[in-house]
Amino acid sequence: MKKFAIANPSKAIVILLIILLVAIVAEVIKLKKFYEENSPYYFWNELVKKNPKPSNVTQQEFEAKNRAGYCWRDRKYYSKEELWHKAMKSLTGRMIYENKLYWDDKVIDAGGNPRPTAADCNRSGSCRVWRVPSKLTNQELQDFIGIEDDYMPKVNKLKNTENVQSYVYASDKNYVNDDFKLKDFILVHQLENGDYIELYGSDCCRVFSKSEWLLTKREKKYIPVSNNMATFVEESKIPVDININSWGIGNFYLGVTSALAGLKYKSPEKPSEIFYLNNCGDILYKPYYKRVDF
């Protein structure tokens, strides 16, 4: 190389500049990816991508139909009943995403350090979501399982129900191909601790229109959750200088209330958590609203 540079100084300079340019471009791409993955708008950007603007549609038409509740991805307006099925699949996807943080040892403890959780996921057969064909409500689930410490046999009975579906990763074919069109089903979400099980009965979730959510928000005390302990740690934001309805988000919301296995369930008048939906029924993972009773 040294001999070539001496014999062809101009070519050597060109080659060096090309190598330098390639290195700079690679670094810019690396930094861009890092920023996108660590941006406080990461979840917002990911949701926007799920209902993209067609190339042959003007921005004005795109925003106008978004405000009217149109789902560009599926090219239709969804009813609240149809959105419920879409939202339930998306809610399950959020659980799977949370599980992946456990599988990847990215769960943060109180000291801000990652915990070695993947081994627990494997050992206890946890970090999974089960969709169980059942009509049991949250209250009926607790009545069935009980509030004593020996509830696991009942939980396992649910997980072994005929035609049950189990999801570990978002790439699981049975999750990808599942349209969640069953009329009645429950969800069982088990994290790395085999004893920590969240149950979502057939009455766990309801789709709200924007006006219904605003009314509910006034009736009860809800606070926005932009960061969490353990999982979903990073702060997440929604851009404040835009009309989110113009992006097809916030015309609908999903109210969610779950029951924790082994603890007494007290049916709330209003949902425990409220998630933003886009017009296609996809959930904004974070931020969301949490009900707080003082």
C-alpha positions as protocol buffer text, in pm:
chain_id: "A"
residue {
  index: 1
  type: MET
  ca { x: 0 y: 0 z: 0 }
}
residue {
  index: 2
  type: LYS
  ca { x: 288 y: 232 z: 84 }
}
residue {
  index: 3
  type: LYS
  ca { x: 453 y: 164 z: -250 }
}
residue {
  index: 4
  type: PHE
  ca { x: 121 y: 224 z: -429 }
}
residue {
  index: 5
  type: ALA
  ca { x: 73 y: 556 z: -248 }
}
residue {
  index: 6
  type: ILE
  ca { x: 423 y: 672 z: -346 }
}
residue {
  index: 7
  type: ALA
  ca { x: 371 y: 572 z: -707 }
}
residue {
  index: 8
  type: ASN
  ca { x: 11 y: 701 z: -730 }
}
residue {
  index: 9
  type: PRO
  ca { x: -30 y: 982 z: -477 }
}
residue {
  index: 10
  type: SER
  ca { x: -350 y: 1126 z: -627 }
}
residue {
  index: 11
  type: LYS
  ca { x: -523 y: 785 z: -644 }
}
residue {
  index: 12
  type: ALA
  ca { x: -413 y: 706 z: -290 }
}
residue {
  index: 13
  type: ILE
  ca { x: -569 y: 1030 z: -166 }
}
residue {
  index: 14
  type: VAL
  ca { x: -896 y: 948 z: -344 }
}
residue {
  index: 15
  type: ILE
  ca { x: -902 y: 598 z: -193 }
}
residue {
  index: 16
  type: LEU
  ca { x: -828 y: 740 z: 152 }
}
residue {
  index: 17
  type: LEU
  ca { x: -1108 y: 995 z: 116 }
}
residue {
  index: 18
  type: ILE
  ca { x: -1353 y: 723 z: 7 }
}
residue {
  index: 19
  type: ILE
  ca { x: -1260 y: 508 z: 306 }
}
residue {
  index: 20
  type: LEU
  ca { x: -1300 y: 808 z: 535 }
}
residue {
  index: 21
  type: LEU
  ca { x: -1637 y: 895 z: 379 }
}
residue {
  index: 22
  type: VAL
  ca { x: -1762 y: 538 z: 420 }
}
residue {
  index: 23
  type: ALA
  ca { x: -1651 y: 542 z: 784 }
}
residue {
  index: 24
  type: ILE
  ca { x: -1831 y: 874 z: 846 }
}
residue {
  index: 25
  type: VAL
  ca { x: -2152 y: 749 z: 679 }
}
residue {
  index: 26
  type: ALA
  ca { x: -2139 y: 428 z: 883 }
}
residue {
  index: 27
  type: GLU
  ca { x: -2097 y: 630 z: 1202 }
}
residue {
  index: 28
  type: VAL
  ca { x: -2385 y: 864 z: 1110 }
}
residue {
  index: 29
  type: ILE
  ca { x: -2612 y: 563 z: 1046 }
}
residue {
  index: 30
  type: LYS
  ca { x: -2503 y: 413 z: 1376 }
}
residue {
  index: 31
  type: LEU
  ca { x: -2574 y: 737 z: 1563 }
}
residue {
  index: 32
  type: LYS
  ca { x: -2910 y: 778 z: 1386 }
}
residue {
  index: 33
  type: LYS
  ca { x: -3014 y: 427 z: 1487 }
}
residue {
  index: 34
  type: PHE
  ca { x: -2899 y: 490 z: 1844 }
}
residue {
  index: 35
  type: TYR
  ca { x: -3098 y: 815 z: 1861 }
}
residue {
  index: 36
  type: GLU
  ca { x: -3412 y: 657 z: 1716 }
}
residue {
  index: 37
  type: GLU
  ca { x: -3397 y: 367 z: 1961 }
}
residue {
  index: 38
  type: ASN
  ca { x: -3327 y: 593 z: 2259 }
}
residue {
  index: 39
  type: SER
  ca { x: -3540 y: 891 z: 2164 }
}
residue {
  index: 40
  type: PRO
  ca { x: -3822 y: 980 z: 2405 }
}
residue {
  index: 41
  type: TYR
  ca { x: -4046 y: 966 z: 2096 }
}
residue {
  index: 42
  type: TYR
  ca { x: -3948 y: 608 z: 2007 }
}
residue {
  index: 43
  type: PHE
  ca { x: -4285 y: 448 z: 2088 }
}
residue {
  index: 44
  type: TRP
  ca { x: -4470 y: 736 z: 1923 }
}
residue {
  index: 45
  type: ASN
  ca { x: -4264 y: 699 z: 1605 }
}
residue {
  index: 46
  type: GLU
  ca { x: -4319 y: 323 z: 1604 }
}
residue {
  index: 47
  type: LEU
  ca { x: -4695 y: 373 z: 1628 }
}
residue {
  index: 48
  type: VAL
  ca { x: -4701 y: 631 z: 1348 }
}
residue {
  index: 49
  type: LYS
  ca { x: -4522 y: 380 z: 1124 }
}
residue {
  index: 50
  type: LYS
  ca { x: -4809 y: 133 z: 1168 }
}
residue {
  index: 51
  type: ASN
  ca { x: -5052 y: 358 z: 978 }
}
residue {
  index: 52
  type: PRO
  ca { x: -4835 y: 513 z: 704 }
}
residue {
  index: 53
  type: LYS
  ca { x: -4934 y: 773 z: 448 }
}
residue {
  index: 54
  type: PRO
  ca { x: -4971 y: 625 z: 97 }
}
residue {
  index: 55
  type: SER
  ca { x: -4735 y: 787 z: -154 }
}
residue {
  index: 56
  type: ASN
  ca { x: -5021 y: 894 z: -382 }
}
residue {
  index: 57
  type: VAL
  ca { x: -5213 y: 1078 z: -107 }
}
residue {
  index: 58
  type: THR
  ca { x: -5158 y: 1443 z: -15 }
}
residue {
  index: 59
  type: GLN
  ca { x: -5071 y: 1535 z: 341 }
}
residue {
  index: 60
  type: GLN
  ca { x: -5392 y: 1736 z: 362 }
}
residue {
  index: 61
  type: GLU
  ca { x: -5610 y: 1438 z: 264 }
}
residue {
  index: 62
  type: PHE
  ca { x: -5407 y: 1208 z: 487 }
}
residue {
  index: 63
  type: GLU
  ca { x: -5463 y: 1424 z: 795 }
}
residue {
  index: 64
  type: ALA
  ca { x: -5829 y: 1495 z: 720 }
}
residue {
  index: 65
  type: LYS
  ca { x: -5922 y: 1127 z: 692 }
}
residue {
  index: 66
  type: ASN
  ca { x: -5709 y: 1046 z: 996 }
}
residue {
  index: 67
  type: ARG
  ca { x: -5915 y: 1291 z: 1202 }
}
residue {
  index: 68
  type: ALA
  ca { x: -6228 y: 1115 z: 1073 }
}
residue {
  index: 69
  type: GLY
  ca { x: -6099 y: 780 z: 1204 }
}
residue {
  index: 70
  type: TYR
  ca { x: -5973 y: 623 z: 880 }
}
residue {
  index: 71
  type: CYS
  ca { x: -5716 y: 341 z: 890 }
}
residue {
  index: 72
  type: TRP
  ca { x: -5494 y: 390 z: 585 }
}
residue {
  index: 73
  type: ARG
  ca { x: -5309 y: 63 z: 635 }
}
residue {
  index: 74
  type: ASP
  ca { x: -5626 y: -144 z: 607 }
}
residue {
  index: 75
  type: ARG
  ca { x: -5813 y: 111 z: 393 }
}
residue {
  index: 76
  type: LYS
  ca { x: -6129 y: 121 z: 602 }
}
residue {
  index: 77
  type: TYR
  ca { x: -6308 y: 280 z: 896 }
}
residue {
  index: 78
  type: TYR
  ca { x: -6329 y: 44 z: 1193 }
}
residue {
  index: 79
  type: SER
  ca { x: -6622 y: 22 z: 1430 }
}
residue {
  index: 80
  type: LYS
  ca { x: -6546 y: 13 z: 1803 }
}
residue {
  index: 81
  type: GLU
  ca { x: -6637 y: -356 z: 1805 }
}
residue {
  index: 82
  type: GLU
  ca { x: -6385 y: -428 z: 1528 }
}
residue {
  index: 83
  type: LEU
  ca { x: -6122 y: -214 z: 1696 }
}
residue {
  index: 84
  type: TRP
  ca { x: -6160 y: -418 z: 2015 }
}
residue {
  index: 85
  type: HIS
  ca { x: -6024 y: -731 z: 1848 }
}
residue {
  index: 86
  type: LYS
  ca { x: -5737 y: -534 z: 1693 }
}
residue {
  index: 87
  type: ALA
  ca { x: -5659 y: -366 z: 2024 }
}
residue {
  index: 88
  type: MET
  ca { x: -5660 y: -697 z: 2213 }
}
residue {
  index: 89
  type: LYS
  ca { x: -5397 y: -836 z: 1978 }
}
residue {
  index: 90
  type: SER
  ca { x: -5193 y: -516 z: 2018 }
}
residue {
  index: 91
  type: LEU
  ca { x: -5228 y: -531 z: 2397 }
}
residue {
  index: 92
  type: THR
  ca { x: -5097 y: -887 z: 2385 }
}
residue {
  index: 93
  type: GLY
  ca { x: -4811 y: -761 z: 2169 }
}
residue {
  index: 94
  type: ARG
  ca { x: -4726 y: -509 z: 2439 }
}
residue {
  index: 95
  type: MET
  ca { x: -4709 y: -792 z: 2693 }
}
residue {
  index: 96
  type: ILE
  ca { x: -4482 y: -988 z: 2459 }
}
residue {
  index: 97
  type: TYR
  ca { x: -4261 y: -679 z: 2421 }
}
residue {
  index: 98
  type: GLU
  ca { x: -4237 y: -653 z: 2799 }
}
residue {
  index: 99
  type: ASN
  ca { x: -4152 y: -1023 z: 2819 }
}
residue {
  index: 100
  type: LYS
  ca { x: -3870 y: -972 z: 2569 }
}
residue {
  index: 101
  type: LEU
  ca { x: -3705 y: -730 z: 2810 }
}
residue {
  index: 102
  type: TYR
  ca { x: -3696 y: -1018 z: 3058 }
}
residue {
  index: 103
  type: TRP
  ca { x: -3565 y: -1263 z: 2797 }
}
residue {
  index: 104
  type: ASP
  ca { x: -3291 y: -1014 z: 2702 }
}
residue {
  index: 105
  type: ASP
  ca { x: -3187 y: -937 z: 3063 }
}
residue {
  index: 106
  type: LYS
  ca { x: -3288 y: -572 z: 3020 }
}
residue {
  index: 107
  type: VAL
  ca { x: -3508 y: -539 z: 3329 }
}
residue {
  index: 108
  type: ILE
  ca { x: -3378 y: -267 z: 3561 }
}
residue {
  index: 109
  type: ASP
  ca { x: -3367 y: -303 z: 3939 }
}
residue {
  index: 110
  type: ALA
  ca { x: -3410 y: -25 z: 4196 }
}
residue {
  index: 111
  type: GLY
  ca { x: -3041 y: 61 z: 4166 }
}
residue {
  index: 112
  type: GLY
  ca { x: -3065 y: 110 z: 3791 }
}
residue {
  index: 113
  type: ASN
  ca { x: -2881 y: -211 z: 3708 }
}
residue {
  index: 114
  type: PRO
  ca { x: -3002 y: -485 z: 3469 }
}
residue {
  index: 115
  type: ARG
  ca { x: -3119 y: -806 z: 3630 }
}
residue {
  index: 116
  type: PRO
  ca { x: -3032 y: -1159 z: 3501 }
}
residue {
  index: 117
  type: THR
  ca { x: -3393 y: -1255 z: 3434 }
}
residue {
  index: 118
  type: ALA
  ca { x: -3369 y: -1483 z: 3128 }
}
residue {
  index: 119
  type: ALA
  ca { x: -3267 y: -1780 z: 3344 }
}
residue {
  index: 120
  type: ASP
  ca { x: -3583 y: -1737 z: 3553 }
}
residue {
  index: 121
  type: CYS
  ca { x: -3795 y: -1721 z: 3236 }
}
residue {
  index: 122
  type: ASN
  ca { x: -3653 y: -2055 z: 3128 }
}
residue {
  index: 123
  type: ARG
  ca { x: -3660 y: -2221 z: 3467 }
}
residue {
  index: 124
  type: SER
  ca { x: -4021 y: -2140 z: 3553 }
}
residue {
  index: 125
  type: GLY
  ca { x: -4165 y: -2158 z: 3201 }
}
residue {
  index: 126
  type: SER
  ca { x: -4269 y: -1796 z: 3240 }
}
residue {
  index: 127
  type: CYS
  ca { x: -4237 y: -1475 z: 3037 }
}
residue {
  index: 128
  type: ARG
  ca { x: -4526 y: -1587 z: 2821 }
}
residue {
  index: 129
  type: VAL
  ca { x: -4881 y: -1488 z: 2736 }
}
residue {
  index: 130
  type: TRP
  ca { x: -5169 y: -1733 z: 2703 }
}
residue {
  index: 131
  type: ARG
  ca { x: -5492 y: -1660 z: 2517 }
}
residue {
  index: 132
  type: VAL
  ca { x: -5754 y: -1887 z: 2671 }
}
residue {
  index: 133
  type: PRO
  ca { x: -6101 y: -1944 z: 2519 }
}
residue {
  index: 134
  type: SER
  ca { x: -6321 y: -1852 z: 2816 }
}
residue {
  index: 135
  type: LYS
  ca { x: -6609 y: -1627 z: 2919 }
}
residue {
  index: 136
  type: LEU
  ca { x: -6479 y: -1572 z: 3273 }
}
residue {
  index: 137
  type: THR
  ca { x: -6478 y: -1207 z: 3384 }
}
residue {
  index: 138
  type: ASN
  ca { x: -6210 y: -1063 z: 3613 }
}
residue {
  index: 139
  type: GLN
  ca { x: -6429 y: -1128 z: 3918 }
}
residue {
  index: 140
  type: GLU
  ca { x: -6518 y: -1480 z: 3803 }
}
residue {
  index: 141
  type: LEU
  ca { x: -6150 y: -1553 z: 3745 }
}
residue {
  index: 142
  type: GLN
  ca { x: -6071 y: -1465 z: 4103 }
}
residue {
  index: 143
  type: ASP
  ca { x: -6365 y: -1667 z: 4229 }
}
residue {
  index: 144
  type: PHE
  ca { x: -6232 y: -1964 z: 4031 }
}
residue {
  index: 145
  type: ILE
  ca { x: -5867 y: -1925 z: 4134 }
}
residue {
  index: 146
  type: GLY
  ca { x: -5917 y: -1801 z: 4490 }
}
residue {
  index: 147
  type: ILE
  ca { x: -5698 y: -1570 z: 4695 }
}
residue {
  index: 148
  type: GLU
  ca { x: -5494 y: -1833 z: 4877 }
}
residue {
  index: 149
  type: ASP
  ca { x: -5132 y: -1918 z: 4796 }
}
residue {
  index: 150
  type: ASP
  ca { x: -5219 y: -2244 z: 4620 }
}
residue {
  index: 151
  type: TYR
  ca { x: -5374 y: -2087 z: 4312 }
}
residue {
  index: 152
  type: MET
  ca { x: -5120 y: -2219 z: 4060 }
}
residue {
  index: 153
  type: PRO
  ca { x: -5303 y: -2550 z: 3990 }
}
residue {
  index: 154
  type: LYS
  ca { x: -5608 y: -2345 z: 3886 }
}
residue {
  index: 155
  type: VAL
  ca { x: -5394 y: -2115 z: 3672 }
}
residue {
  index: 156
  type: ASN
  ca { x: -5234 y: -2417 z: 3507 }
}
residue {
  index: 157
  type: LYS
  ca { x: -5579 y: -2558 z: 3441 }
}
residue {
  index: 158
  type: LEU
  ca { x: -5661 y: -2240 z: 3251 }
}
residue {
  index: 159
  type: LYS
  ca { x: -5336 y: -2259 z: 3055 }
}
residue {
  index: 160
  type: ASN
  ca { x: -5413 y: -2620 z: 2958 }
}
residue {
  index: 161
  type: THR
  ca { x: -5760 y: -2543 z: 2829 }
}
residue {
  index: 162
  type: GLU
  ca { x: -5843 y: -2689 z: 2489 }
}
residue {
  index: 163
  type: ASN
  ca { x: -5747 y: -2460 z: 2197 }
}
residue {
  index: 164
  type: VAL
  ca { x: -5537 y: -2234 z: 2419 }
}
residue {
  index: 165
  type: GLN
  ca { x: -5266 y: -2029 z: 2243 }
}
residue {
  index: 166
  type: SER
  ca { x: -4929 y: -1954 z: 2402 }
}
residue {
  index: 167
  type: TYR
  ca { x: -4706 y: -1669 z: 2281 }
}
residue {
  index: 168
  type: VAL
  ca { x: -4340 y: -1613 z: 2366 }
}
residue {
  index: 169
  type: TYR
  ca { x: -4213 y: -1386 z: 2089 }
}
residue {
  index: 170
  type: ALA
  ca { x: -4382 y: -1139 z: 1854 }
}
residue {
  index: 171
  type: SER
  ca { x: -4247 y: -1351 z: 1567 }
}
residue {
  index: 172
  type: ASP
  ca { x: -4434 y: -1663 z: 1682 }
}
residue {
  index: 173
  type: LYS
  ca { x: -4641 y: -1774 z: 1384 }
}
residue {
  index: 174
  type: ASN
  ca { x: -4944 y: -1850 z: 1597 }
}
residue {
  index: 175
  type: TYR
  ca { x: -4935 y: -1490 z: 1726 }
}
residue {
  index: 176
  type: VAL
  ca { x: -4875 y: -1337 z: 1383 }
}
residue {
  index: 177
  type: ASN
  ca { x: -5160 y: -1540 z: 1229 }
}
residue {
  index: 178
  type: ASP
  ca { x: -5401 y: -1500 z: 1521 }
}
residue {
  index: 179
  type: ASP
  ca { x: -5664 y: -1236 z: 1444 }
}
residue {
  index: 180
  type: PHE
  ca { x: -5806 y: -1246 z: 1799 }
}
residue {
  index: 181
  type: LYS
  ca { x: -6153 y: -1277 z: 1652 }
}
residue {
  index: 182
  type: LEU
  ca { x: -6282 y: -1508 z: 1925 }
}
residue {
  index: 183
  type: LYS
  ca { x: -6590 y: -1356 z: 2087 }
}
residue {
  index: 184
  type: ASP
  ca { x: -6487 y: -1466 z: 2436 }
}
residue {
  index: 185
  type: PHE
  ca { x: -6133 y: -1515 z: 2563 }
}
residue {
  index: 186
  type: ILE
  ca { x: -5909 y: -1424 z: 2854 }
}
residue {
  index: 187
  type: LEU
  ca { x: -5538 y: -1344 z: 2871 }
}
residue {
  index: 188
  type: VAL
  ca { x: -5290 y: -1483 z: 3122 }
}
residue {
  index: 189
  type: HIS
  ca { x: -4961 y: -1292 z: 3147 }
}
residue {
  index: 190
  type: GLN
  ca { x: -4687 y: -1454 z: 3351 }
}
residue {
  index: 191
  type: LEU
  ca { x: -4359 y: -1270 z: 3406 }
}
residue {
  index: 192
  type: GLU
  ca { x: -4027 y: -1423 z: 3510 }
}
residue {
  index: 193
  type: ASN
  ca { x: -4149 y: -1472 z: 3865 }
}
residue {
  index: 194
  type: GLY
  ca { x: -4372 y: -1776 z: 3832 }
}
residue {
  index: 195
  type: ASP
  ca { x: -4597 y: -1641 z: 4108 }
}
residue {
  index: 196
  type: TYR
  ca { x: -4664 y: -1304 z: 3944 }
}
residue {
  index: 197
  type: ILE
  ca { x: -4956 y: -1359 z: 3708 }
}
residue {
  index: 198
  type: GLU
  ca { x: -5186 y: -1096 z: 3562 }
}
residue {
  index: 199
  type: LEU
  ca { x: -5529 y: -1208 z: 3447 }
}
residue {
  index: 200
  type: TYR
  ca { x: -5737 y: -1023 z: 3188 }
}
residue {
  index: 201
  type: GLY
  ca { x: -6095 y: -1148 z: 3199 }
}
residue {
  index: 202
  type: SER
  ca { x: -6351 y: -1126 z: 2921 }
}
residue {
  index: 203
  type: ASP
  ca { x: -6458 y: -788 z: 3063 }
}
residue {
  index: 204
  type: CYS
  ca { x: -6104 y: -650 z: 3105 }
}
residue {
  index: 205
  type: CYS
  ca { x: -6101 y: -411 z: 2818 }
}
residue {
  index: 206
  type: ARG
  ca { x: -6318 y: -158 z: 2641 }
}
residue {
  index: 207
  type: VAL
  ca { x: -6267 y: 75 z: 2345 }
}
residue {
  index: 208
  type: PHE
  ca { x: -6348 y: 440 z: 2419 }
}
residue {
  index: 209
  type: SER
  ca { x: -6414 y: 718 z: 2172 }
}
residue {
  index: 210
  type: LYS
  ca { x: -6225 y: 1041 z: 2231 }
}
residue {
  index: 211
  type: SER
  ca { x: -6531 y: 1208 z: 2385 }
}
residue {
  index: 212
  type: GLU
  ca { x: -6594 y: 910 z: 2614 }
}
residue {
  index: 213
  type: TRP
  ca { x: -6234 y: 916 z: 2734 }
}
residue {
  index: 214
  type: LEU
  ca { x: -6242 y: 1290 z: 2803 }
}
residue {
  index: 215
  type: LEU
  ca { x: -6558 y: 1242 z: 3009 }
}
residue {
  index: 216
  type: THR
  ca { x: -6401 y: 950 z: 3198 }
}
residue {
  index: 217
  type: LYS
  ca { x: -6085 y: 1150 z: 3255 }
}
residue {
  index: 218
  type: ARG
  ca { x: -6287 y: 1424 z: 3423 }
}
residue {
  index: 219
  type: GLU
  ca { x: -6480 y: 1181 z: 3642 }
}
residue {
  index: 220
  type: LYS
  ca { x: -6176 y: 1002 z: 3782 }
}
residue {
  index: 221
  type: LYS
  ca { x: -5818 y: 1092 z: 3857 }
}
residue {
  index: 222
  type: TYR
  ca { x: -5576 y: 968 z: 3593 }
}
residue {
  index: 223
  type: ILE
  ca { x: -5208 y: 1052 z: 3566 }
}
residue {
  index: 224
  type: PRO
  ca { x: -4988 y: 1015 z: 3255 }
}
residue {
  index: 225
  type: VAL
  ca { x: -4719 y: 749 z: 3290 }
}
residue {
  index: 226
  type: SER
  ca { x: -4410 y: 840 z: 3088 }
}
residue {
  index: 227
  type: ASN
  ca { x: -4157 y: 612 z: 3260 }
}
residue {
  index: 228
  type: ASN
  ca { x: -4166 y: 298 z: 3475 }
}
residue {
  index: 229
  type: MET
  ca { x: -3955 y: 97 z: 3712 }
}
residue {
  index: 230
  type: ALA
  ca { x: -3829 y: -246 z: 3604 }
}
residue {
  index: 231
  type: THR
  ca { x: -3957 y: -239 z: 3243 }
}
residue {
  index: 232
  type: PHE
  ca { x: -4036 y: 40 z: 2997 }
}
residue {
  index: 233
  type: VAL
  ca { x: -3785 y: 243 z: 3200 }
}
residue {
  index: 234
  type: GLU
  ca { x: -3700 y: 512 z: 2947 }
}
residue {
  index: 235
  type: GLU
  ca { x: -3911 y: 827 z: 2940 }
}
residue {
  index: 236
  type: SER
  ca { x: -4154 y: 838 z: 2650 }
}
residue {
  index: 237
  type: LYS
  ca { x: -4328 y: 1142 z: 2510 }
}
residue {
  index: 238
  type: ILE
  ca { x: -4586 y: 1253 z: 2257 }
}
residue {
  index: 239
  type: PRO
  ca { x: -4493 y: 1556 z: 2044 }
}
residue {
  index: 240
  type: VAL
  ca { x: -4668 y: 1859 z: 2191 }
}
residue {
  index: 241
  type: ASP
  ca { x: -4669 y: 2077 z: 1878 }
}
residue {
  index: 242
  type: ILE
  ca { x: -4898 y: 1858 z: 1663 }
}
residue {
  index: 243
  type: ASN
  ca { x: -5261 y: 1754 z: 1649 }
}
residue {
  index: 244
  type: ILE
  ca { x: -5227 y: 1383 z: 1722 }
}
residue {
  index: 245
  type: ASN
  ca { x: -5571 y: 1314 z: 1568 }
}
residue {
  index: 246
  type: SER
  ca { x: -5427 y: 1433 z: 1235 }
}
residue {
  index: 247
  type: TRP
  ca { x: -5187 y: 1139 z: 1262 }
}
residue {
  index: 248
  type: GLY
  ca { x: -5472 y: 897 z: 1325 }
}
residue {
  index: 249
  type: ILE
  ca { x: -5398 y: 862 z: 1698 }
}
residue {
  index: 250
  type: GLY
  ca { x: -5618 y: 954 z: 1992 }
}
residue {
  index: 251
  type: ASN
  ca { x: -5954 y: 919 z: 1821 }
}
residue {
  index: 252
  type: PHE
  ca { x: -5994 y: 597 z: 2021 }
}
residue {
  index: 253
  type: TYR
  ca { x: -5858 y: 463 z: 2349 }
}
residue {
  index: 254
  type: LEU
  ca { x: -5843 y: 125 z: 2521 }
}
residue {
  index: 255
  type: GLY
  ca { x: -5943 y: 104 z: 2885 }
}
residue {
  index: 256
  type: VAL
  ca { x: -5783 y: -193 z: 3064 }
}
residue {
  index: 257
  type: THR
  ca { x: -5835 y: -348 z: 3407 }
}
residue {
  index: 258
  type: SER
  ca { x: -5659 y: -669 z: 3510 }
}
residue {
  index: 259
  type: ALA
  ca { x: -5667 y: -892 z: 3817 }
}
residue {
  index: 260
  type: LEU
  ca { x: -5358 y: -1021 z: 3996 }
}
residue {
  index: 261
  type: ALA
  ca { x: -5367 y: -1389 z: 4080 }
}
residue {
  index: 262
  type: GLY
  ca { x: -5382 y: -1450 z: 4455 }
}
residue {
  index: 263
  type: LEU
  ca { x: -5493 y: -1099 z: 4549 }
}
residue {
  index: 264
  type: LYS
  ca { x: -5848 y: -992 z: 4622 }
}
residue {
  index: 265
  type: TYR
  ca { x: -6004 y: -828 z: 4318 }
}
residue {
  index: 266
  type: LYS
  ca { x: -6213 y: -517 z: 4366 }
}
residue {
  index: 267
  type: SER
  ca { x: -6398 y: -428 z: 4050 }
}
residue {
  index: 268
  type: PRO
  ca { x: -6334 y: -59 z: 3975 }
}
residue {
  index: 269
  type: GLU
  ca { x: -6598 y: 169 z: 3828 }
}
residue {
  index: 270
  type: LYS
  ca { x: -6353 y: 290 z: 3564 }
}
residue {
  index: 271
  type: PRO
  ca { x: -6053 y: 127 z: 3391 }
}
residue {
  index: 272
  type: SER
  ca { x: -5721 y: 108 z: 3575 }
}
residue {
  index: 273
  type: GLU
  ca { x: -5521 y: 205 z: 3267 }
}
residue {
  index: 274
  type: ILE
  ca { x: -5602 y: 393 z: 2948 }
}
residue {
  index: 275
  type: PHE
  ca { x: -5396 y: 347 z: 2632 }
}
residue {
  index: 276
  type: TYR
  ca { x: -5397 y: 558 z: 2317 }
}
residue {
  index: 277
  type: LEU
  ca { x: -5508 y: 374 z: 2003 }
}
residue {
  index: 278
  type: ASN
  ca { x: -5450 y: 459 z: 1640 }
}
residue {
  index: 279
  type: ASN
  ca { x: -5732 y: 423 z: 1388 }
}
residue {
  index: 280
  type: CYS
  ca { x: -5616 y: 68 z: 1310 }
}
residue {
  index: 281
  type: GLY
  ca { x: -5643 y: -52 z: 1670 }
}
residue {
  index: 282
  type: ASP
  ca { x: -5271 y: -44 z: 1757 }
}
residue {
  index: 283
  type: ILE
  ca { x: -5173 y: 58 z: 2111 }
}
residue {
  index: 284
  type: LEU
  ca { x: -4923 y: 327 z: 2200 }
}
residue {
  index: 285
  type: TYR
  ca { x: -4702 y: 133 z: 2442 }
}
residue {
  index: 286
  type: LYS
  ca { x: -4607 y: 443 z: 2638 }
}
residue {
  index: 287
  type: PRO
  ca { x: -4701 y: 700 z: 2760 }
}
residue {
  index: 288
  type: TYR
  ca { x: -5039 y: 591 z: 2888 }
}
residue {
  index: 289
  type: TYR
  ca { x: -5274 y: 691 z: 3170 }
}
residue {
  index: 290
  type: LYS
  ca { x: -5308 y: 521 z: 3507 }
}
residue {
  index: 291
  type: ARG
  ca { x: -5596 y: 571 z: 3748 }
}
residue {
  index: 292
  type: VAL
  ca { x: -5492 y: 689 z: 4092 }
}
residue {
  index: 293
  type: ASP
  ca { x: -5730 y: 685 z: 4387 }
}
residue {
  index: 294
  type: PHE
  ca { x: -5639 y: 918 z: 4670 }
}
